Coordinates of C-alpha atoms in Angstrom, one line a residue:
X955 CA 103.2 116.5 79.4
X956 CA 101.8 115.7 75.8
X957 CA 103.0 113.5 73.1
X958 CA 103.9 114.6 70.0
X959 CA 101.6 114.0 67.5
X960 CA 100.1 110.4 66.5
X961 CA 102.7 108.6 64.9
X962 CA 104.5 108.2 68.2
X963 CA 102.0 106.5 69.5
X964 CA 101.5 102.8 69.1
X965 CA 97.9 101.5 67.7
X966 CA 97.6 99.6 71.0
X967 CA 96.7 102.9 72.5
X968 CA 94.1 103.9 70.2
X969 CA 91.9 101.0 70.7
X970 CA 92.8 100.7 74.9
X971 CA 91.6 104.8 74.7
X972 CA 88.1 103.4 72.8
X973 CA 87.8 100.2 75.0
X974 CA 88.2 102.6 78.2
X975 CA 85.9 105.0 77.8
X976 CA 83.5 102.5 76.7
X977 CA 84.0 100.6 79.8
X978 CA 84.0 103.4 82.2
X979 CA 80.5 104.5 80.9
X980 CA 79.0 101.0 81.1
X981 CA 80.5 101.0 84.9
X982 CA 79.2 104.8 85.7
X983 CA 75.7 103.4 84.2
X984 CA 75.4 100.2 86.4
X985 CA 75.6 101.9 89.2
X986 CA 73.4 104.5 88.7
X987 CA 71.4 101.9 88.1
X988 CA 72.0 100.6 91.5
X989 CA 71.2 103.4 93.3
X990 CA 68.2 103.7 91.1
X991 CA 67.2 100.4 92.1
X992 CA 67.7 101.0 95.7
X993 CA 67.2 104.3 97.1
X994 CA 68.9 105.4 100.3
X995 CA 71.9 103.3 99.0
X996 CA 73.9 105.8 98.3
X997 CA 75.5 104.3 94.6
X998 CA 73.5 106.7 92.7
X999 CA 75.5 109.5 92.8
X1000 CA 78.7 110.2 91.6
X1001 CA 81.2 107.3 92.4
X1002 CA 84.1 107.8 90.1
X1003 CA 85.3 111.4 90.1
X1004 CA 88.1 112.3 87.5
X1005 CA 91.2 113.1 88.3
X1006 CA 91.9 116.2 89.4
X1007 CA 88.2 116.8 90.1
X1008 CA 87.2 118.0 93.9
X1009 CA 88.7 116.3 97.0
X1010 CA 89.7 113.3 95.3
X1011 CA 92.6 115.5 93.4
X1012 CA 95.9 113.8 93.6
X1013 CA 99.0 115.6 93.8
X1014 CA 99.7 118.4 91.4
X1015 CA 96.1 118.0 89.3
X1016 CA 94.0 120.8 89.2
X1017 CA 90.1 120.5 88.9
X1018 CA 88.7 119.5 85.2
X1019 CA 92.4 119.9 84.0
X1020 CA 93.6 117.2 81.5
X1021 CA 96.6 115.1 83.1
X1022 CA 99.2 113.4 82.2
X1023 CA 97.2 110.1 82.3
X1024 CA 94.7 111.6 79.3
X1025 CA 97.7 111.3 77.3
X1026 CA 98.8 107.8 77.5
X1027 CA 95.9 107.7 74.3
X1028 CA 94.5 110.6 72.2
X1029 CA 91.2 111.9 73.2
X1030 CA 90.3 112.0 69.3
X1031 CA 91.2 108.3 68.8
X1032 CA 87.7 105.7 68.0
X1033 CA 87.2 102.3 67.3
X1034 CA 84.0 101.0 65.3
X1035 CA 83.1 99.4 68.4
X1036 CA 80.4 101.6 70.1
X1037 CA 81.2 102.3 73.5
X1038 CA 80.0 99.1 76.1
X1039 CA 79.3 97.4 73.3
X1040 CA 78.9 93.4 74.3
X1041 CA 79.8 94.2 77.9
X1042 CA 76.0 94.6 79.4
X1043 CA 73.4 91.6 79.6
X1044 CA 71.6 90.3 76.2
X1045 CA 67.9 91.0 75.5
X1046 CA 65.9 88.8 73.4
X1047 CA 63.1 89.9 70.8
X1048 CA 60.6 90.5 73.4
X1049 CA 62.7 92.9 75.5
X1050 CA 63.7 90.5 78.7
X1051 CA 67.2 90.6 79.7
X1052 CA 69.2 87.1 78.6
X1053 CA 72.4 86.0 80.5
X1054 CA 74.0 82.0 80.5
X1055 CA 71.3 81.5 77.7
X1056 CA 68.1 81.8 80.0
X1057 CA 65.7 83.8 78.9
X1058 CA 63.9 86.2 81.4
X1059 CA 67.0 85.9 84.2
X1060 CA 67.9 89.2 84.9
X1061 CA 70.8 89.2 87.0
X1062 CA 70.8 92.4 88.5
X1063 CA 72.4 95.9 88.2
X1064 CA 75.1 94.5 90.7
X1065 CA 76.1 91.7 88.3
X1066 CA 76.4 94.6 85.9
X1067 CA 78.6 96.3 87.0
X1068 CA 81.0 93.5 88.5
X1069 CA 80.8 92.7 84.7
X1070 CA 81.8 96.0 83.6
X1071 CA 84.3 96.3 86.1
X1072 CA 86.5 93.4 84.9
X1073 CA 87.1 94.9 81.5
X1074 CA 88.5 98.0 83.1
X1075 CA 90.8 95.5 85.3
X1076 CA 91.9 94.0 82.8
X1077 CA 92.7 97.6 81.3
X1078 CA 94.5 98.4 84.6
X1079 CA 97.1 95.6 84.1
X1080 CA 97.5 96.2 80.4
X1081 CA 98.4 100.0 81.1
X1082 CA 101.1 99.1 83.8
X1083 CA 102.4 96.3 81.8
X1084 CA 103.3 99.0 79.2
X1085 CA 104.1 101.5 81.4
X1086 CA 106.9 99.4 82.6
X1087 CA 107.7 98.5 78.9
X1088 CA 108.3 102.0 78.4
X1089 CA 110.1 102.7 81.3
X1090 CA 113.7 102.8 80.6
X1091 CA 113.3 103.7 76.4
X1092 CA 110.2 106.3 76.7
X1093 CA 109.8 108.1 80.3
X1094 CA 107.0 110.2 79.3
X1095 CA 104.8 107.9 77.6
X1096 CA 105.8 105.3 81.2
X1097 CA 104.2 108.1 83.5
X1098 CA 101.7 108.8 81.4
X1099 CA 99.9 105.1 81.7
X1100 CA 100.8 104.9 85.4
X1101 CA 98.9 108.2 85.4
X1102 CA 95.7 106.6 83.4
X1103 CA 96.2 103.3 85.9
X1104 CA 95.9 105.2 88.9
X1105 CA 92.4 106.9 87.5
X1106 CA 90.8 103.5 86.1
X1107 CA 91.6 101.9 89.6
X1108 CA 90.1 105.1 91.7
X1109 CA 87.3 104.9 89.2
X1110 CA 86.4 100.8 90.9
X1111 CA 87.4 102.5 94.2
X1112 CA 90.2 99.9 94.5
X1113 CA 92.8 101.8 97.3
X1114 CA 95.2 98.7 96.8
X1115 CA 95.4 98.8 93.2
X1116 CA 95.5 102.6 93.3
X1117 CA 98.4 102.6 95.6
X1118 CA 100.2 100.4 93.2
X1119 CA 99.8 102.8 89.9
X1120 CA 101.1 105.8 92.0
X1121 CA 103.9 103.2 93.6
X1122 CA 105.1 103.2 89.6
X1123 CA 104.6 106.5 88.7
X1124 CA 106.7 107.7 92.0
X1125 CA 109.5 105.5 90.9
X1126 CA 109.2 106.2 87.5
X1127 CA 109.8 109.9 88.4
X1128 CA 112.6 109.0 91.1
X1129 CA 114.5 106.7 88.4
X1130 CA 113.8 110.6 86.0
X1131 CA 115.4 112.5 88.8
X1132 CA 112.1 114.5 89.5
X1133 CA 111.8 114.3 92.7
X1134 CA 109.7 117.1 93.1
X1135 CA 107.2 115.4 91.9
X1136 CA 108.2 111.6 93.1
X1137 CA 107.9 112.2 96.4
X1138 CA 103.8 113.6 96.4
X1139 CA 103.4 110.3 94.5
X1140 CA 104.8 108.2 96.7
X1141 CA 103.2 109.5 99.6
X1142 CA 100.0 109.5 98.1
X1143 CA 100.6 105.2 97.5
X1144 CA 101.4 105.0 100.7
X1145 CA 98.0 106.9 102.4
X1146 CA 96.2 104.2 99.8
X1147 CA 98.1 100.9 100.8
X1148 CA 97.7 101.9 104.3
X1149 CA 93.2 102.6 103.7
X1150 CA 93.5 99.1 101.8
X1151 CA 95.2 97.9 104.8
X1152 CA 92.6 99.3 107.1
X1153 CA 89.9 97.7 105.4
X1154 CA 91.3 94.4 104.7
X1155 CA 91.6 94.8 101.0
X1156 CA 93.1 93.3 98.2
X1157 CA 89.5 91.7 97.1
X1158 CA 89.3 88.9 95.3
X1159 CA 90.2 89.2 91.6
X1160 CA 92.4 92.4 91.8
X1161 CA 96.0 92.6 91.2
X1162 CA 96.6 91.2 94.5
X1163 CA 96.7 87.6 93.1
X1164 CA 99.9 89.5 91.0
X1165 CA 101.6 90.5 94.2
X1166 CA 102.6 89.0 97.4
X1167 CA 103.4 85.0 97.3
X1168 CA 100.4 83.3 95.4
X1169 CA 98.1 86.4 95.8
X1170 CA 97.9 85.6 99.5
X1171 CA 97.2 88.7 102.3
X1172 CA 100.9 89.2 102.4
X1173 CA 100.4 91.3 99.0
X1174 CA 99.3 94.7 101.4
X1175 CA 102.3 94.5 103.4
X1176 CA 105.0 93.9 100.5
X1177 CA 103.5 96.3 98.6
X1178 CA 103.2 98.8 101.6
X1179 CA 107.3 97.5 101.9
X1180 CA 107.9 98.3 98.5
X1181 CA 106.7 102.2 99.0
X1182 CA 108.5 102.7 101.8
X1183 CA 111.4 101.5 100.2
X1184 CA 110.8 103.8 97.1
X1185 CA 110.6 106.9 99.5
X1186 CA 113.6 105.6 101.9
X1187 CA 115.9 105.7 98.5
X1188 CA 114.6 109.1 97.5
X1189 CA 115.2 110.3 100.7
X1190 CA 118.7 109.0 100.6
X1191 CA 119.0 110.9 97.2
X1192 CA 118.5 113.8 98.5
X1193 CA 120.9 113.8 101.4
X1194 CA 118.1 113.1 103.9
X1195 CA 119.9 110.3 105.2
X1196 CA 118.3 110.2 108.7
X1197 CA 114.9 110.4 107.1
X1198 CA 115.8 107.6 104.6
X1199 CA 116.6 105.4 107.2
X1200 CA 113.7 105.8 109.0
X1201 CA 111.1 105.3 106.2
X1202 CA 113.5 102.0 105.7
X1203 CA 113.3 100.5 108.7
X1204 CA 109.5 100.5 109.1
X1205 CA 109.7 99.0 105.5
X1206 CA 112.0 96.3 106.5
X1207 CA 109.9 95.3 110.1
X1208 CA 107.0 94.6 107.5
X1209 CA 108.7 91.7 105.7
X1210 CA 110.9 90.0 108.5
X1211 CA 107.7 88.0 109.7
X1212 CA 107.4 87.0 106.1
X1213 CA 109.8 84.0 104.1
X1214 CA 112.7 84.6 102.2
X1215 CA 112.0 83.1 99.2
X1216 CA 109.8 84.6 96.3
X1217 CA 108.4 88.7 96.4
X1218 CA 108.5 89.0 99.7
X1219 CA 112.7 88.0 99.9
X1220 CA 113.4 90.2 96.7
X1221 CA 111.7 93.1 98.6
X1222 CA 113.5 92.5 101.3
X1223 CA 117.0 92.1 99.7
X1224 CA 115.9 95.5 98.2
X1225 CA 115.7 97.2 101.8
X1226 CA 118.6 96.0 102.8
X1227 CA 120.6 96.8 99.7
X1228 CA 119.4 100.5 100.4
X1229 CA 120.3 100.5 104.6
X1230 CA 123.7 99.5 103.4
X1231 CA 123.9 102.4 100.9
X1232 CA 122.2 104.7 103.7
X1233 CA 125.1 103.4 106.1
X1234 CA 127.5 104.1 103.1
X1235 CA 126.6 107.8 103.5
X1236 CA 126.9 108.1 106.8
X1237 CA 130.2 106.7 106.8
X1238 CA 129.3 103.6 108.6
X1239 CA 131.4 100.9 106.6
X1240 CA 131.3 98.0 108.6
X1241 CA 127.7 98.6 109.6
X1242 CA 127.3 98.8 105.4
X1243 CA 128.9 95.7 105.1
X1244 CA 126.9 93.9 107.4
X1245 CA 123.6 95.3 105.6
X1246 CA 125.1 94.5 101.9
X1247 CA 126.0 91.0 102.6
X1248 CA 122.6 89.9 103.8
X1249 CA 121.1 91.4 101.0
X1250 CA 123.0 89.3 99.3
X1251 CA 122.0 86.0 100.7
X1252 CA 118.6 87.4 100.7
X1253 CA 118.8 87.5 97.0
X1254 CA 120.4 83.9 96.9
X1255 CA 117.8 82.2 99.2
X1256 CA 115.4 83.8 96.2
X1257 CA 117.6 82.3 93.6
X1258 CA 117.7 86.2 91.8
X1259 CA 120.7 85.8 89.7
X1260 CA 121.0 89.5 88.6
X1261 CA 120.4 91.0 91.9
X1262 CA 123.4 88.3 93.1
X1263 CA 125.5 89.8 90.5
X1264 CA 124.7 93.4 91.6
X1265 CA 125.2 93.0 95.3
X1266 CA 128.7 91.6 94.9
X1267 CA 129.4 94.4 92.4
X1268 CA 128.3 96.8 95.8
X1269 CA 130.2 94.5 97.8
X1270 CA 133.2 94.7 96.1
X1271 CA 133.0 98.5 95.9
X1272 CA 132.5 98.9 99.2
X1273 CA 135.8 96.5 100.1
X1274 CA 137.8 98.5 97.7
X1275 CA 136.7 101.7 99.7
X1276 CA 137.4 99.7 103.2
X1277 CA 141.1 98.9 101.5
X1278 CA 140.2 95.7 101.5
X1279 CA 141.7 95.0 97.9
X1280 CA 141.9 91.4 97.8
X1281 CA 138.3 90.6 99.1
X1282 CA 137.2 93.3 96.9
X1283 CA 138.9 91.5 93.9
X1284 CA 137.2 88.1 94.4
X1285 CA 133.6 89.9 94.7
X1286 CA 134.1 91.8 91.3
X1287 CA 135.2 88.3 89.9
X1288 CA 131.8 86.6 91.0
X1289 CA 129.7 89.4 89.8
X1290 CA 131.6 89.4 86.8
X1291 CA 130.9 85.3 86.1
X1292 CA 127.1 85.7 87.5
X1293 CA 126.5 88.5 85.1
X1294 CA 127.9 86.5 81.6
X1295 CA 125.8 83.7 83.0
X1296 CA 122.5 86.2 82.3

């Protein structure tokens, strides 16, 4: 998917495209430098493959083709910075490396690249910041940075904030009602959230102190929660209810061990918000019911005031299907009140 043409395209992303590719050649220098430094290592050789090159190809990419997450900025677009410029460590006159102000401290090509690395972090939240932006208004342009997120964070060889960029762009495309090409997405967010898991990931100063409750290890799990939920609605979509209620339940025993309040109850209220639409399909009213009304004290223990407002909208929907008018009349009237009080 392209854009079309350059005054669609906000400024922002002409100088992120500059700052990137800057920042990915300081990081792809660095550590050669490291394996350079350190034979045997093994951080010599090629650590960040692009998208759609070799094994590391994620779904629907074919090798050394341009994706979806080259467009998020124009290849043609340049800043007057030159590409690392100010990231790497100072030299004085004579040639020895300065960093903190000390002359002669070199702090090593490890240092480097930690440095280099935090710009393209920081890059990594600013494009999923927009993408979600851009969500509801601008589809394309929403997949497009979840696309270039997903490389920038396989390019540090971070699985957990990997997982999360395809966790967007496979809801993204859900929300679009392309599912043929949500459902490779989410299933590729899940195989990373579960190798984070394996290898007790999120590291320190990753997106991980964004998720969870305070950045704390329950980030993995809610996140892993999240996916499943993602893939348990898609399911659901398209009339694989059995398999949508499956993928929902292992979501939801992720997050009972975990409190109520903050990310960890909004993910929950979201599971069970979509067991009680799963229920709903099958034709299970009271079992529905049952699922729709925790969600909703899920969501009140959290003190979410829109997600209030849209489970007793469900509620009441469901009542009014049950032929229970009168309850169904005092649930629309609360989601009514909650949502003026936005």
């Amino acid at each position: 998917m392209q854009f079309g043409g350059r005054r669609e395209i906000p400024e922002l992303f002409y100088k992120l495209s500059a700052r990137i590719r800057g920042f990915r050649g300081v990081l792809m220098s660095a550590f050669y430098s490291i394996g350079s430094d350190h034979p045997g290592t093994g951080l010599g050789g090629k650590i960040a493959p692009e998208a759609g090159d070799g094994p590391n190809a994620r779904p629907g990419e074919q090798p050394g083709a341009q994706t979806d997450a080259q467009t998020c900025a124009p290849n043609d677009a340049q800043t007057d910075a030159q590409p690392g410029a100010g990231l790497g460590p100072r030299s004085t006159p004579e040639g020895a490396p300065q960093v903190l102000g000390l002359p002669g401290h070199d702090p090593g090509p490890m240092s480097r690249a930690a440095d280099a690395a935090e710009p393209l972090r920081e890059s990594f939240r600013l494009l999923i910041s927009v993408g979600q932006d851009a969500q509801r208004r601008d589809p394309e342009r929403a997949t497009a940075c979840f696309r270039q997120a997903a490389g920038l964070a396989h390019a540090l060889q971070d699985s957990f904030e990997e997982s999360r960029a395809w966790c967007f762009l496979g809801t993204a495309e859900l929300q679009a009602g392309r599912f043929d090409t949500a459902e490779p997405a989410l299933r590729t967010a899940l195989e990373l959230v579960k190798q984070a898991a394996s290898r007790a990931e999120p590291p320190e100063g990753t997106l991980a102190e964004d998720g969870g409750d305070s950045g704390s290890a329950d980030a993995i799990p809610l996140d892993h929660a999240t996916i499943l939920n993602a893939l348990g609605l898609l399911r659901l979509r398209e009339g694989r209810v059995d398999d949508g209620l499956a993928s929902l339940r292992e979501g939801f025993s992720l997050t009972t061990s975990l409190p109520a309040a903050g990310q960890a109850g909004l993910v929950r209220a979201e599971t069970l918000e979509y067991l009680g639409m799963a229920y709903t399909l099958r034709g299970e009213s009271a079992q529905a019911l049952r699922y729709y009304e925790e969600a909703l004290e899920t969501r009140r223990a959290a003190k979410d005031a829109a997600g209030i407002a849209k489970d007793l909208n469900q509620l009441g929907n469901l009542r009014h299907r049950m032929g229970q008018y009168a309850e169904a009349v005092i649930c629309y009237r609360q989601a009514l009140e909650g949502m003026r009080a936005l």
